Short mmCIF file of N, CA and C in Angstrom, two decimals:
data_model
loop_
_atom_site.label_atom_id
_atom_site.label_comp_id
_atom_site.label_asym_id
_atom_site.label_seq_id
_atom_site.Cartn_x
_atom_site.Cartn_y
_atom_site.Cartn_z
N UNK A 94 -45.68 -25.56 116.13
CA UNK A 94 -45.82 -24.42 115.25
C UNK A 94 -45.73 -24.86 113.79
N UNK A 95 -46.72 -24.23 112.95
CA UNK A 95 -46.66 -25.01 111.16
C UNK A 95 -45.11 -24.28 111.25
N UNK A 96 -44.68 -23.25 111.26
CA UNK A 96 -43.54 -22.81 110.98
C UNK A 96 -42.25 -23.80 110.92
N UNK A 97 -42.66 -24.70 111.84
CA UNK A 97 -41.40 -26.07 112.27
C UNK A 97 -41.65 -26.90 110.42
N UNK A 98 -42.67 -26.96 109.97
CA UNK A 98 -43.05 -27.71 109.10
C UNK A 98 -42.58 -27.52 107.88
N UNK A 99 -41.77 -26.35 107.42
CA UNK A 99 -41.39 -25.71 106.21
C UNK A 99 -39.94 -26.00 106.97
N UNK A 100 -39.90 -26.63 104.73
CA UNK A 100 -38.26 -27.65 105.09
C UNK A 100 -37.23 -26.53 105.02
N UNK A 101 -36.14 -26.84 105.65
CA UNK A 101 -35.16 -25.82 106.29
C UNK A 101 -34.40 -25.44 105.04
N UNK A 102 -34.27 -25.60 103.95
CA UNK A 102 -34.08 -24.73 102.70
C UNK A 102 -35.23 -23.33 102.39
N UNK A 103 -36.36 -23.68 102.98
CA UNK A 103 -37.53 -22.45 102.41
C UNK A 103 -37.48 -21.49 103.84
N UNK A 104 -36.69 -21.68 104.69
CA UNK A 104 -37.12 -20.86 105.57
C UNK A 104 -36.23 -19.39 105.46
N UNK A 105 -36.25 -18.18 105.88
CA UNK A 105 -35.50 -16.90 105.29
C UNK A 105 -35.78 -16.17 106.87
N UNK A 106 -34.85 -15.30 106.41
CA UNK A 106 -35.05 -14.09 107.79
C UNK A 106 -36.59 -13.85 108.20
N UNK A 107 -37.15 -13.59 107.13
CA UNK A 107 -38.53 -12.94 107.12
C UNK A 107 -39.38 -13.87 108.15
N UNK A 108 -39.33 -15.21 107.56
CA UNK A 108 -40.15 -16.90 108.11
C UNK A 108 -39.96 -16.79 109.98
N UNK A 109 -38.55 -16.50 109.96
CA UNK A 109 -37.58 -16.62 111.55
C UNK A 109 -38.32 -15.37 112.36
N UNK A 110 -38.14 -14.34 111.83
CA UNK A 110 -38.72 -12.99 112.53
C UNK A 110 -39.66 -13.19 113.20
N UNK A 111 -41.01 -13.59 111.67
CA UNK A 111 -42.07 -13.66 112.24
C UNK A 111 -42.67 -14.61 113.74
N UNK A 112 -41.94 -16.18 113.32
CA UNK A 112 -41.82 -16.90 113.86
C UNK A 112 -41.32 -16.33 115.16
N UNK A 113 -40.51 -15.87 115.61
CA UNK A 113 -40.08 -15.56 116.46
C UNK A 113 -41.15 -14.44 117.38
N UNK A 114 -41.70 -13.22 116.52
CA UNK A 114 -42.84 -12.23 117.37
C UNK A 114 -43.92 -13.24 117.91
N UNK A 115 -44.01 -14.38 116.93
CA UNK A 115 -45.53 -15.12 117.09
C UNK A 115 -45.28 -15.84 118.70
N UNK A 116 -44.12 -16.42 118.95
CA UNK A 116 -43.59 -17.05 119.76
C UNK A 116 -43.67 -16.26 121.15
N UNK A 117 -42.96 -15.11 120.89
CA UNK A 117 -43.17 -14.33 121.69
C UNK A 117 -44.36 -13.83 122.35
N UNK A 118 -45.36 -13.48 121.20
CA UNK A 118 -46.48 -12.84 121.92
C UNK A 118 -47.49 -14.13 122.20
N UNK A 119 -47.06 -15.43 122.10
CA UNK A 119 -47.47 -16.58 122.75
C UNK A 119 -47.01 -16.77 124.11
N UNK A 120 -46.11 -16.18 124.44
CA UNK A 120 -45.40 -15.99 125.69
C UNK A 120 -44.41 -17.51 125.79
N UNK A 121 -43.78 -17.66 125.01
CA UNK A 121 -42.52 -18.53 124.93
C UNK A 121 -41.15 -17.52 124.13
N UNK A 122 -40.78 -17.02 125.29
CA UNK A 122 -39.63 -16.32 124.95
C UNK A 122 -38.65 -17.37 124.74
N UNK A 123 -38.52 -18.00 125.05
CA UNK A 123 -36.97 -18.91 124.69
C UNK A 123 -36.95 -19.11 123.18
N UNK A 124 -38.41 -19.99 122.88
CA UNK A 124 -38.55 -20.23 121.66
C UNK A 124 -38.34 -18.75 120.31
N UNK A 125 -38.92 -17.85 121.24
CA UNK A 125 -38.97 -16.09 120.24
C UNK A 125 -37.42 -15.87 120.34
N UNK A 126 -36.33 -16.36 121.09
CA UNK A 126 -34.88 -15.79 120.99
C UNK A 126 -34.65 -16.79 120.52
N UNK A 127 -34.66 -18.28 120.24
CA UNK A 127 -34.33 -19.11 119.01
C UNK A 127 -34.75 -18.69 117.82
N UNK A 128 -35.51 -18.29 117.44
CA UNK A 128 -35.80 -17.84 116.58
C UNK A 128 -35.40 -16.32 116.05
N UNK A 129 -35.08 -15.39 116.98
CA UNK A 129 -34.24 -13.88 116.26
C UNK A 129 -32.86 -14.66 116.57
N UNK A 130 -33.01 -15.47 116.74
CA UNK A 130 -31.09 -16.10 116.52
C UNK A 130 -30.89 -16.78 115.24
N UNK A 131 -31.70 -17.43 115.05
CA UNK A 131 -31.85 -17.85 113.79
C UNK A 131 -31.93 -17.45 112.27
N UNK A 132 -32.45 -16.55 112.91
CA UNK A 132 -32.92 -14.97 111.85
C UNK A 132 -31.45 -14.62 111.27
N UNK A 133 -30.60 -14.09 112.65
CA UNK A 133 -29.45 -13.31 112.56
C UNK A 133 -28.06 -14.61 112.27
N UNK A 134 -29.10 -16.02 112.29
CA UNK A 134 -27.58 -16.67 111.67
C UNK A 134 -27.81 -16.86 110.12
N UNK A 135 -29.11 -16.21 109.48
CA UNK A 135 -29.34 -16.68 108.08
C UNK A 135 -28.19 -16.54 107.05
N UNK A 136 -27.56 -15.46 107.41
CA UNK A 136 -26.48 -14.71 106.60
C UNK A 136 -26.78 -12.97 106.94
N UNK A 137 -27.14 -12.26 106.04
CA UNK A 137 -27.34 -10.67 106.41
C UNK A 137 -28.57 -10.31 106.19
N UNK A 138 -29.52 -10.23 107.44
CA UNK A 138 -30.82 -9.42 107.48
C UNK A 138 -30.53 -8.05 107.19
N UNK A 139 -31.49 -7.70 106.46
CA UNK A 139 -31.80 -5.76 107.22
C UNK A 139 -30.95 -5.59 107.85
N UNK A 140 -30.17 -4.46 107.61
CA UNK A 140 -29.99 -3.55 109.03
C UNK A 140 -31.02 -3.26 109.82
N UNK A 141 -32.32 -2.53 109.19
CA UNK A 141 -33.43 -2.51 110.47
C UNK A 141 -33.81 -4.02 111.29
N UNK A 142 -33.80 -4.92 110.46
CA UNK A 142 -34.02 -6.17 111.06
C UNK A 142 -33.53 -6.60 112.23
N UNK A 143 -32.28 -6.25 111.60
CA UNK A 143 -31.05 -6.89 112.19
C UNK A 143 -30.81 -5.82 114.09
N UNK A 144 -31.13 -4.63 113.71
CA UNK A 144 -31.25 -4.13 115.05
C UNK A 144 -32.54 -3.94 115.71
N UNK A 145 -33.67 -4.46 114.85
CA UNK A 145 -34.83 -4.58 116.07
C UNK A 145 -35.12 -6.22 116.84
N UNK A 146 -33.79 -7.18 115.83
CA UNK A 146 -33.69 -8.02 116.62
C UNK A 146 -32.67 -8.17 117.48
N UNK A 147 -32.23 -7.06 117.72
CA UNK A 147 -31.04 -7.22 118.64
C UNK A 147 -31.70 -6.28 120.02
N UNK A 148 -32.48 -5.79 119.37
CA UNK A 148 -33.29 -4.88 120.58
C UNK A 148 -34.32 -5.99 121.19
N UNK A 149 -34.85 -6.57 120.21
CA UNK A 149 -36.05 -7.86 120.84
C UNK A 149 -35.27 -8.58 121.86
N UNK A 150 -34.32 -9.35 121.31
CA UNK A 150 -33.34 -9.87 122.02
C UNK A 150 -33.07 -9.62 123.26
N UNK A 151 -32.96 -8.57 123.32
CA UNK A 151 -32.54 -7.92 124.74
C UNK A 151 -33.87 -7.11 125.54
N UNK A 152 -34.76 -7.27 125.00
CA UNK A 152 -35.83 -7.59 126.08
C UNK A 152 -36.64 -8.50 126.54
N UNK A 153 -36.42 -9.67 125.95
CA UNK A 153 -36.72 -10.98 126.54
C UNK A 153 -35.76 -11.44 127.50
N UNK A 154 -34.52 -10.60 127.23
CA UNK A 154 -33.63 -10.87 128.25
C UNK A 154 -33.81 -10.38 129.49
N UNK A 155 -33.88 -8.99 129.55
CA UNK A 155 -34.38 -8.16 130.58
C UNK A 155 -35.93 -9.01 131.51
N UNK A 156 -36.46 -9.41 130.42
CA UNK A 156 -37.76 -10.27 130.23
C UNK A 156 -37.56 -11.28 131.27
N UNK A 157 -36.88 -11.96 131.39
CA UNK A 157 -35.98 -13.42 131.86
C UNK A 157 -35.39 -13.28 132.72
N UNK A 158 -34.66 -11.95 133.20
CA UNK A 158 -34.01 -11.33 134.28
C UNK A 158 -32.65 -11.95 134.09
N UNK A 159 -31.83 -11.87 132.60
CA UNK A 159 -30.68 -12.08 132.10
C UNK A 159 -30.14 -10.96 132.19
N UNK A 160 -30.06 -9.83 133.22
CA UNK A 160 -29.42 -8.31 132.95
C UNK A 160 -28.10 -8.06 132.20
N UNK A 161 -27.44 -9.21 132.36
CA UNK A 161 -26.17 -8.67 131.84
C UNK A 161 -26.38 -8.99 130.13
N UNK A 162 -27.01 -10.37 129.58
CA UNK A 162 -27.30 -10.34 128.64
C UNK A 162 -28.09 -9.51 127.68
N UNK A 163 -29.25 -8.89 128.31
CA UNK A 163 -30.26 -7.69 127.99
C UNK A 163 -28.75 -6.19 127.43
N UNK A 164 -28.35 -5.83 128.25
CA UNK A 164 -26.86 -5.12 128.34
C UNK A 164 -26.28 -5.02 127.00
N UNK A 165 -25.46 -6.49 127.17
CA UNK A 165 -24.91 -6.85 125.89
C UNK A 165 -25.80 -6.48 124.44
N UNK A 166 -27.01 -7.11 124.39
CA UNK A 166 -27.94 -6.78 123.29
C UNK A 166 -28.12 -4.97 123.14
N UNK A 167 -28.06 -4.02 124.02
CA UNK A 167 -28.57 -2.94 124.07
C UNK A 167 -27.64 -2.60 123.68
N UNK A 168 -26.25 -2.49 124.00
CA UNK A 168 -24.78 -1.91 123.90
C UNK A 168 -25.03 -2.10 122.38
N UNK A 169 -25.33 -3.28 121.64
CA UNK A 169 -24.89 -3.37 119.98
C UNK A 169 -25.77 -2.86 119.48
N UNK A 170 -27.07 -3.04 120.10
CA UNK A 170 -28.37 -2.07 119.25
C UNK A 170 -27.86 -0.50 118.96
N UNK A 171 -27.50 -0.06 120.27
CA UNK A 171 -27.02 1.53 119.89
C UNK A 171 -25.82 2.29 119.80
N UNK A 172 -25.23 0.91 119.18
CA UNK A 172 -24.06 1.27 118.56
C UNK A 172 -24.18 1.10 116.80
N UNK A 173 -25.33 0.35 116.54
CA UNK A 173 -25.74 0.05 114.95
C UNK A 173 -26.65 1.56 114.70
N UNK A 174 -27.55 1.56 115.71
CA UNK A 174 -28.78 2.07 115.11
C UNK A 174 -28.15 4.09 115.09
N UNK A 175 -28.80 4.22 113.86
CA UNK A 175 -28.45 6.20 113.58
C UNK A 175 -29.01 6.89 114.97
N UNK A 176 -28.37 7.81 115.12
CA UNK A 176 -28.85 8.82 116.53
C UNK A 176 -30.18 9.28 116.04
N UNK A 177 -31.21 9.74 116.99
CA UNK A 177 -32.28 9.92 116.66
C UNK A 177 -33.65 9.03 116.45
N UNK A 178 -33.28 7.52 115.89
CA UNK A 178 -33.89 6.69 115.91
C UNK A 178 -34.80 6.57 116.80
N UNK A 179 -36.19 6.34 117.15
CA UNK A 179 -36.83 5.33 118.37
C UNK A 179 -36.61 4.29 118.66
N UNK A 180 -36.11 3.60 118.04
CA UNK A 180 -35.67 2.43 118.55
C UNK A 180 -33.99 2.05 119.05
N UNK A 181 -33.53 3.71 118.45
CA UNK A 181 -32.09 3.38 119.26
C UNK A 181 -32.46 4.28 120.88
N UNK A 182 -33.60 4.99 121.03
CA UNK A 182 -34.13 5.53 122.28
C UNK A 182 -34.62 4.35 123.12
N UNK A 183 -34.82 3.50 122.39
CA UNK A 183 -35.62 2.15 123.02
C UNK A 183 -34.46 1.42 123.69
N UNK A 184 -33.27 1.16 123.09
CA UNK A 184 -32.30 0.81 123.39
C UNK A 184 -31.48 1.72 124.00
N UNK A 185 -31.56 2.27 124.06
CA UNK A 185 -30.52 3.18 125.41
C UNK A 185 -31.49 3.01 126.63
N UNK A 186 -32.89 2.79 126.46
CA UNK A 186 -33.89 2.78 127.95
C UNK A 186 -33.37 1.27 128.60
N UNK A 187 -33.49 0.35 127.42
CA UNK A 187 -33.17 -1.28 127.80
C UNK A 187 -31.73 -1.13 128.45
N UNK A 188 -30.61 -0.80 128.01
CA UNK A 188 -29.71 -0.54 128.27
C UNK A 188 -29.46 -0.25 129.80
N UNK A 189 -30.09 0.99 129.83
CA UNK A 189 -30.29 1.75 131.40
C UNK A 189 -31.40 0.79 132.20
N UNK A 190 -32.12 0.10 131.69
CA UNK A 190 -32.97 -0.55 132.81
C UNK A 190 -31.93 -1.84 133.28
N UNK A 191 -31.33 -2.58 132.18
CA UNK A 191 -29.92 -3.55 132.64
C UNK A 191 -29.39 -3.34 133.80
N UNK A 192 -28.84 -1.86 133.40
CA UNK A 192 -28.14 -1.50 134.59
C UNK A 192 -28.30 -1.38 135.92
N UNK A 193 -29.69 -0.80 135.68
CA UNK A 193 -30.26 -0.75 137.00
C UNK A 193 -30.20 -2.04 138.09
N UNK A 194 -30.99 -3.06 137.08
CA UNK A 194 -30.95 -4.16 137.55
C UNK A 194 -29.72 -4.97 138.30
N UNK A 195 -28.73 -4.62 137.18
CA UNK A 195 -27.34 -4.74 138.26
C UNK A 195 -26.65 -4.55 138.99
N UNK A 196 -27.58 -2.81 139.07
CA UNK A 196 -27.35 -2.23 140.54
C UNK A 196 -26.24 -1.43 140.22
N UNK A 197 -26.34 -0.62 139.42
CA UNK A 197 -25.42 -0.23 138.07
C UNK A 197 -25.95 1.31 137.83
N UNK A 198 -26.51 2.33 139.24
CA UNK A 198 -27.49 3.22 139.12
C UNK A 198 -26.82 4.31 138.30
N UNK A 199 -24.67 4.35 138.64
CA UNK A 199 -24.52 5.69 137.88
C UNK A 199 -24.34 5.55 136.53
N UNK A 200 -23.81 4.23 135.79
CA UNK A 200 -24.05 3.65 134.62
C UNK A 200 -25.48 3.90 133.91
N UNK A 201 -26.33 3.39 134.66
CA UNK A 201 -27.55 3.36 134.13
C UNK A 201 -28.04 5.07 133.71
N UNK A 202 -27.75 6.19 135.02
CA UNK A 202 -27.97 7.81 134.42
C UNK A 202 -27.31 7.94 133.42
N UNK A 203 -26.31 7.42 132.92
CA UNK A 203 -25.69 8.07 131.60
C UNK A 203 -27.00 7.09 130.48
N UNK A 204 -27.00 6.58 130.49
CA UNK A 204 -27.84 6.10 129.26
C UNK A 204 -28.81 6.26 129.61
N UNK A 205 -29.55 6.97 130.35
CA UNK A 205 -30.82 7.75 130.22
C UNK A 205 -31.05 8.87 130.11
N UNK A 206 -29.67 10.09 130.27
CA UNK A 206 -29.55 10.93 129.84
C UNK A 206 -29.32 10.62 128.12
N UNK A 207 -28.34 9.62 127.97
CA UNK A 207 -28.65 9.72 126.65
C UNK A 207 -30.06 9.07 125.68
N UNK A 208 -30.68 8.34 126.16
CA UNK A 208 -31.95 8.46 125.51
C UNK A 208 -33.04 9.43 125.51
N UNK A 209 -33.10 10.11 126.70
CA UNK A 209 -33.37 11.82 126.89
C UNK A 209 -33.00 12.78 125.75
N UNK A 210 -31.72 12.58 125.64
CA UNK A 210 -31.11 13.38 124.54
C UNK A 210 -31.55 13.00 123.30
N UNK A 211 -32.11 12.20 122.90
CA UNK A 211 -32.25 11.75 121.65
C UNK A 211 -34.05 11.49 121.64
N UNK A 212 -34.60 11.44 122.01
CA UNK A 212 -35.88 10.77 122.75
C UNK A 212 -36.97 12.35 122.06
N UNK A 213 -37.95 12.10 121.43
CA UNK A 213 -39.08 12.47 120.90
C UNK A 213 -40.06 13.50 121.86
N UNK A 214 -40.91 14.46 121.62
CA UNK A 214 -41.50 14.90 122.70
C UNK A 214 -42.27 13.81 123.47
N UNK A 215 -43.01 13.10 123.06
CA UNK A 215 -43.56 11.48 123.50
C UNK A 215 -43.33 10.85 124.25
N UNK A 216 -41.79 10.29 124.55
CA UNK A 216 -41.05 9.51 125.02
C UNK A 216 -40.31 10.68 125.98
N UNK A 217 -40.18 11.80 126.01
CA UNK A 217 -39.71 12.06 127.38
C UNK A 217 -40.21 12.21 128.70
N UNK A 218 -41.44 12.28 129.37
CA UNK A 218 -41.81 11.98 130.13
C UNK A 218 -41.43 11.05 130.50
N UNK A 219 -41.87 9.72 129.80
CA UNK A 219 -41.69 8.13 131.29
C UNK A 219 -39.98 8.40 130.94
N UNK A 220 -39.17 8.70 130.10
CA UNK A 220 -37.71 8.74 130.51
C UNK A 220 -37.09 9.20 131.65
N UNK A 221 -38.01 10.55 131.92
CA UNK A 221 -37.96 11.83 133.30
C UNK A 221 -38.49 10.66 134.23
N UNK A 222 -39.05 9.55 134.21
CA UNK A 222 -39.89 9.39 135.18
C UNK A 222 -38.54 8.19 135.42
N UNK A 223 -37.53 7.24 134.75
CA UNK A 223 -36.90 6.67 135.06
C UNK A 223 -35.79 7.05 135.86
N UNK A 224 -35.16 8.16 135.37
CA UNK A 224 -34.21 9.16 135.07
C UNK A 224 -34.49 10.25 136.52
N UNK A 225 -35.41 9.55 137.15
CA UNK A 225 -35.97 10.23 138.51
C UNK A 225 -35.43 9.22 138.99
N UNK A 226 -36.22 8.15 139.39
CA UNK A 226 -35.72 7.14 140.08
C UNK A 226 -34.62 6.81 140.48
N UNK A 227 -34.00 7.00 139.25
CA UNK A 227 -32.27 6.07 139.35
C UNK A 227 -31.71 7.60 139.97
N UNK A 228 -31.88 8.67 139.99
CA UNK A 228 -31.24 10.02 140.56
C UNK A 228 -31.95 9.65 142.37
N UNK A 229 -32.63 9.10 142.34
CA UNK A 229 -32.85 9.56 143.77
C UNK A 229 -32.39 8.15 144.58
N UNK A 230 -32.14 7.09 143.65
CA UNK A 230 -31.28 6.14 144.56
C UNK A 230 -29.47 6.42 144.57
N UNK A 231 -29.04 7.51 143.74
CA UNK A 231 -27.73 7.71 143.57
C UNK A 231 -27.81 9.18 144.96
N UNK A 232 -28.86 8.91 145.36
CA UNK A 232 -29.09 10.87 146.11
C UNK A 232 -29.00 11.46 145.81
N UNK A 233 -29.12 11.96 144.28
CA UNK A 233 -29.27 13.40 143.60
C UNK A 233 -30.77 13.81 143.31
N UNK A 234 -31.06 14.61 144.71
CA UNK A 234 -32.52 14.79 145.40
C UNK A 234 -33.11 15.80 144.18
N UNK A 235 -32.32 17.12 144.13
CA UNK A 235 -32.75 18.17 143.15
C UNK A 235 -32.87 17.62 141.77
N UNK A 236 -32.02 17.26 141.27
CA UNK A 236 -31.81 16.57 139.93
C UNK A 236 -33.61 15.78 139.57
N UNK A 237 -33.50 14.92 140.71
CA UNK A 237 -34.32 14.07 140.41
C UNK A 237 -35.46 15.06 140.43
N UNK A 238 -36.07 15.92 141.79
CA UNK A 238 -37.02 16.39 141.74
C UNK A 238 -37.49 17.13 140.06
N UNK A 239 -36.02 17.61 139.77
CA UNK A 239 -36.35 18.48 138.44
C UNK A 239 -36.74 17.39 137.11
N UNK A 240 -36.56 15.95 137.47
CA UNK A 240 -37.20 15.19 136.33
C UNK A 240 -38.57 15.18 136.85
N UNK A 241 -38.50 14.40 138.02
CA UNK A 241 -40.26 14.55 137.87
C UNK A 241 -40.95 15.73 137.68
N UNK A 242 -40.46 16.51 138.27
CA UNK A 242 -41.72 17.78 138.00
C UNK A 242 -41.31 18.04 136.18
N UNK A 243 -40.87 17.62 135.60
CA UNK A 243 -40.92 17.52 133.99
C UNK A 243 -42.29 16.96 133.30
N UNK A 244 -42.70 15.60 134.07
CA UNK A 244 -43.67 15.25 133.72
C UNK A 244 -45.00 16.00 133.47
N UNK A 245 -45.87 15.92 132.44
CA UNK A 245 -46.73 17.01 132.14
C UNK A 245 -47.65 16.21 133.23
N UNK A 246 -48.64 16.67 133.10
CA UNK A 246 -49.89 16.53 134.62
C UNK A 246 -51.18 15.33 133.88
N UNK A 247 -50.94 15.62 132.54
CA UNK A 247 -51.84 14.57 131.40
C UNK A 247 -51.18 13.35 131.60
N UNK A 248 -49.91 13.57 132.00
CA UNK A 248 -49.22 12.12 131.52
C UNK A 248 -49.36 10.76 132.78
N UNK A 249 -49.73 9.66 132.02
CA UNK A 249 -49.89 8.31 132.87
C UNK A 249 -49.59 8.18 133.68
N UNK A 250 -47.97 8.91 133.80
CA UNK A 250 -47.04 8.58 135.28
C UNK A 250 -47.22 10.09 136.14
N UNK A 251 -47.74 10.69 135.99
CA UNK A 251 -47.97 11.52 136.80
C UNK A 251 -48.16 11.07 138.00
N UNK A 252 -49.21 10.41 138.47
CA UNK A 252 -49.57 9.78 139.81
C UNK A 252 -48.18 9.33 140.38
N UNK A 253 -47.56 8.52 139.83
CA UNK A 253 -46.44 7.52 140.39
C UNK A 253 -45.20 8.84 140.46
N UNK A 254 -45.20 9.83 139.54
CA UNK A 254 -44.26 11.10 139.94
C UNK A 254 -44.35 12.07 141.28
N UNK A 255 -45.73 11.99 141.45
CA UNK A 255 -46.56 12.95 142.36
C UNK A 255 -45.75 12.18 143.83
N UNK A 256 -46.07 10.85 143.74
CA UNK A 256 -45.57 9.72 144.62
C UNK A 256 -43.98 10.11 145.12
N UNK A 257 -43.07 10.14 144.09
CA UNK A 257 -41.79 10.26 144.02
C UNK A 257 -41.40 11.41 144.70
N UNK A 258 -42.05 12.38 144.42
CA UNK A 258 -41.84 13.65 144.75
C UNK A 258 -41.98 13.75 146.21
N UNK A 259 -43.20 13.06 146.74
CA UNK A 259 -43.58 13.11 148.27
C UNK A 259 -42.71 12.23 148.87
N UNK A 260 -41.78 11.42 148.45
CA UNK A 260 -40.95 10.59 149.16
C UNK A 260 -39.90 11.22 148.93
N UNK A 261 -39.34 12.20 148.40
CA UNK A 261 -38.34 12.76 148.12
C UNK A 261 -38.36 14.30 148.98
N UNK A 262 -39.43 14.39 149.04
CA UNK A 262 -39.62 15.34 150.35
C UNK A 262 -39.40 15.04 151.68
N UNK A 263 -39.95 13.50 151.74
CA UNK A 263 -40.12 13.15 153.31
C UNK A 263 -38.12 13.20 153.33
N UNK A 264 -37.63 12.13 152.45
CA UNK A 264 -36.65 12.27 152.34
C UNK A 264 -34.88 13.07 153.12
N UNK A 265 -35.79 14.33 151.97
CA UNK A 265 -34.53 15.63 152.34
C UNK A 265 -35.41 16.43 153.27
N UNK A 266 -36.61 16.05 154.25
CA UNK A 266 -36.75 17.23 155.03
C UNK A 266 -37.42 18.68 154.06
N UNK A 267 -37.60 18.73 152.92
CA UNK A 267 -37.92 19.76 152.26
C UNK A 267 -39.10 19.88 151.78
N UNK A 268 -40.17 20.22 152.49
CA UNK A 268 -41.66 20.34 152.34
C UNK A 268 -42.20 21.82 151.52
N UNK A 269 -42.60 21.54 150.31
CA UNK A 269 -43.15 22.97 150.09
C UNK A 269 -44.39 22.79 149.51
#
């Protein structure tokens, strides 16, 4: 990378960041989390910086199938970032997908209720559509049914809700 080539006095948060997305969307995550580490050892990025690299962070982790590390990164993202944010919605989803992964399903409903709660007209659908899932592996059949049928009928995951719903029927016996 020329980036390696600029002597380590000229390099700044900004140099590291970039370096780091470029890395990433090269598909060398190790190298893209050396680099938002690097970023965050400069001294003090952004606050925005500083928590969309703590959110990056923790989806290369998730990325990598580091769940507990992904976790850790999500927990500090949305504890920095203001309520309301998208990207602290982003991080309460990372958060809850951690969990999942760890098998962590009633953990994981609270932080998808809370990115629900905070979450844009936009972003609530595929939330309903997570926020289904993790309800119908905890067996909360109704709950769940009432996320998916949230999903509007335009939306992407519709099909894969439609899905949910018919297995959640075969399920509880409750055909209508």
């Amino acid at each position: 990378l020329e980036y390696e080539k600029i002597p380590k006095k000229k390099r700044t948060n900004e140099a590291a960041i970039a370096a780091g997305k470029s890395a990433w969307a090269l598909g060398l995550p190790e190298k893209a989390s050396q680099e938002f580490d690097r970023a965050l050892s400069f001294g003090s990025p952004k606050d925005e910086d500083e928590n969309y690299l703590f959110v990056s962070k923790g989806i290369i982790d998730l990325q990598e199938r580091r769940y507990q590390a992904a976790a850790v990164q999500a927990e500090k993202a949305v504890q920095r970032i203001i309520e309301g944010s998208p990207l602290r919605v982003k991080a309460w989803l990372l958060w809850a997908e951690s969990l999942m992964q760890l098998g962590k399903a009633g953990q994981a409903e609270e932080k998808y209720v809370k990115a629900l709660s905070e979450a844009g007209p936009g972003e609530k659908p595929e939330i309903h559509y997570h926020l289904g899932r993790c309800r119908m592996i905890l067996a909360r059949y109704e709950e769940a049914r009432s996320n998916f049928e949230s999903i509007p009928v335009s939306h992407e995951r519709t099909s894969a809700a439609l899905r949910e719903l018919a297995l959640l029927s075969l399920e509880t016996k409750h055909y209508k």
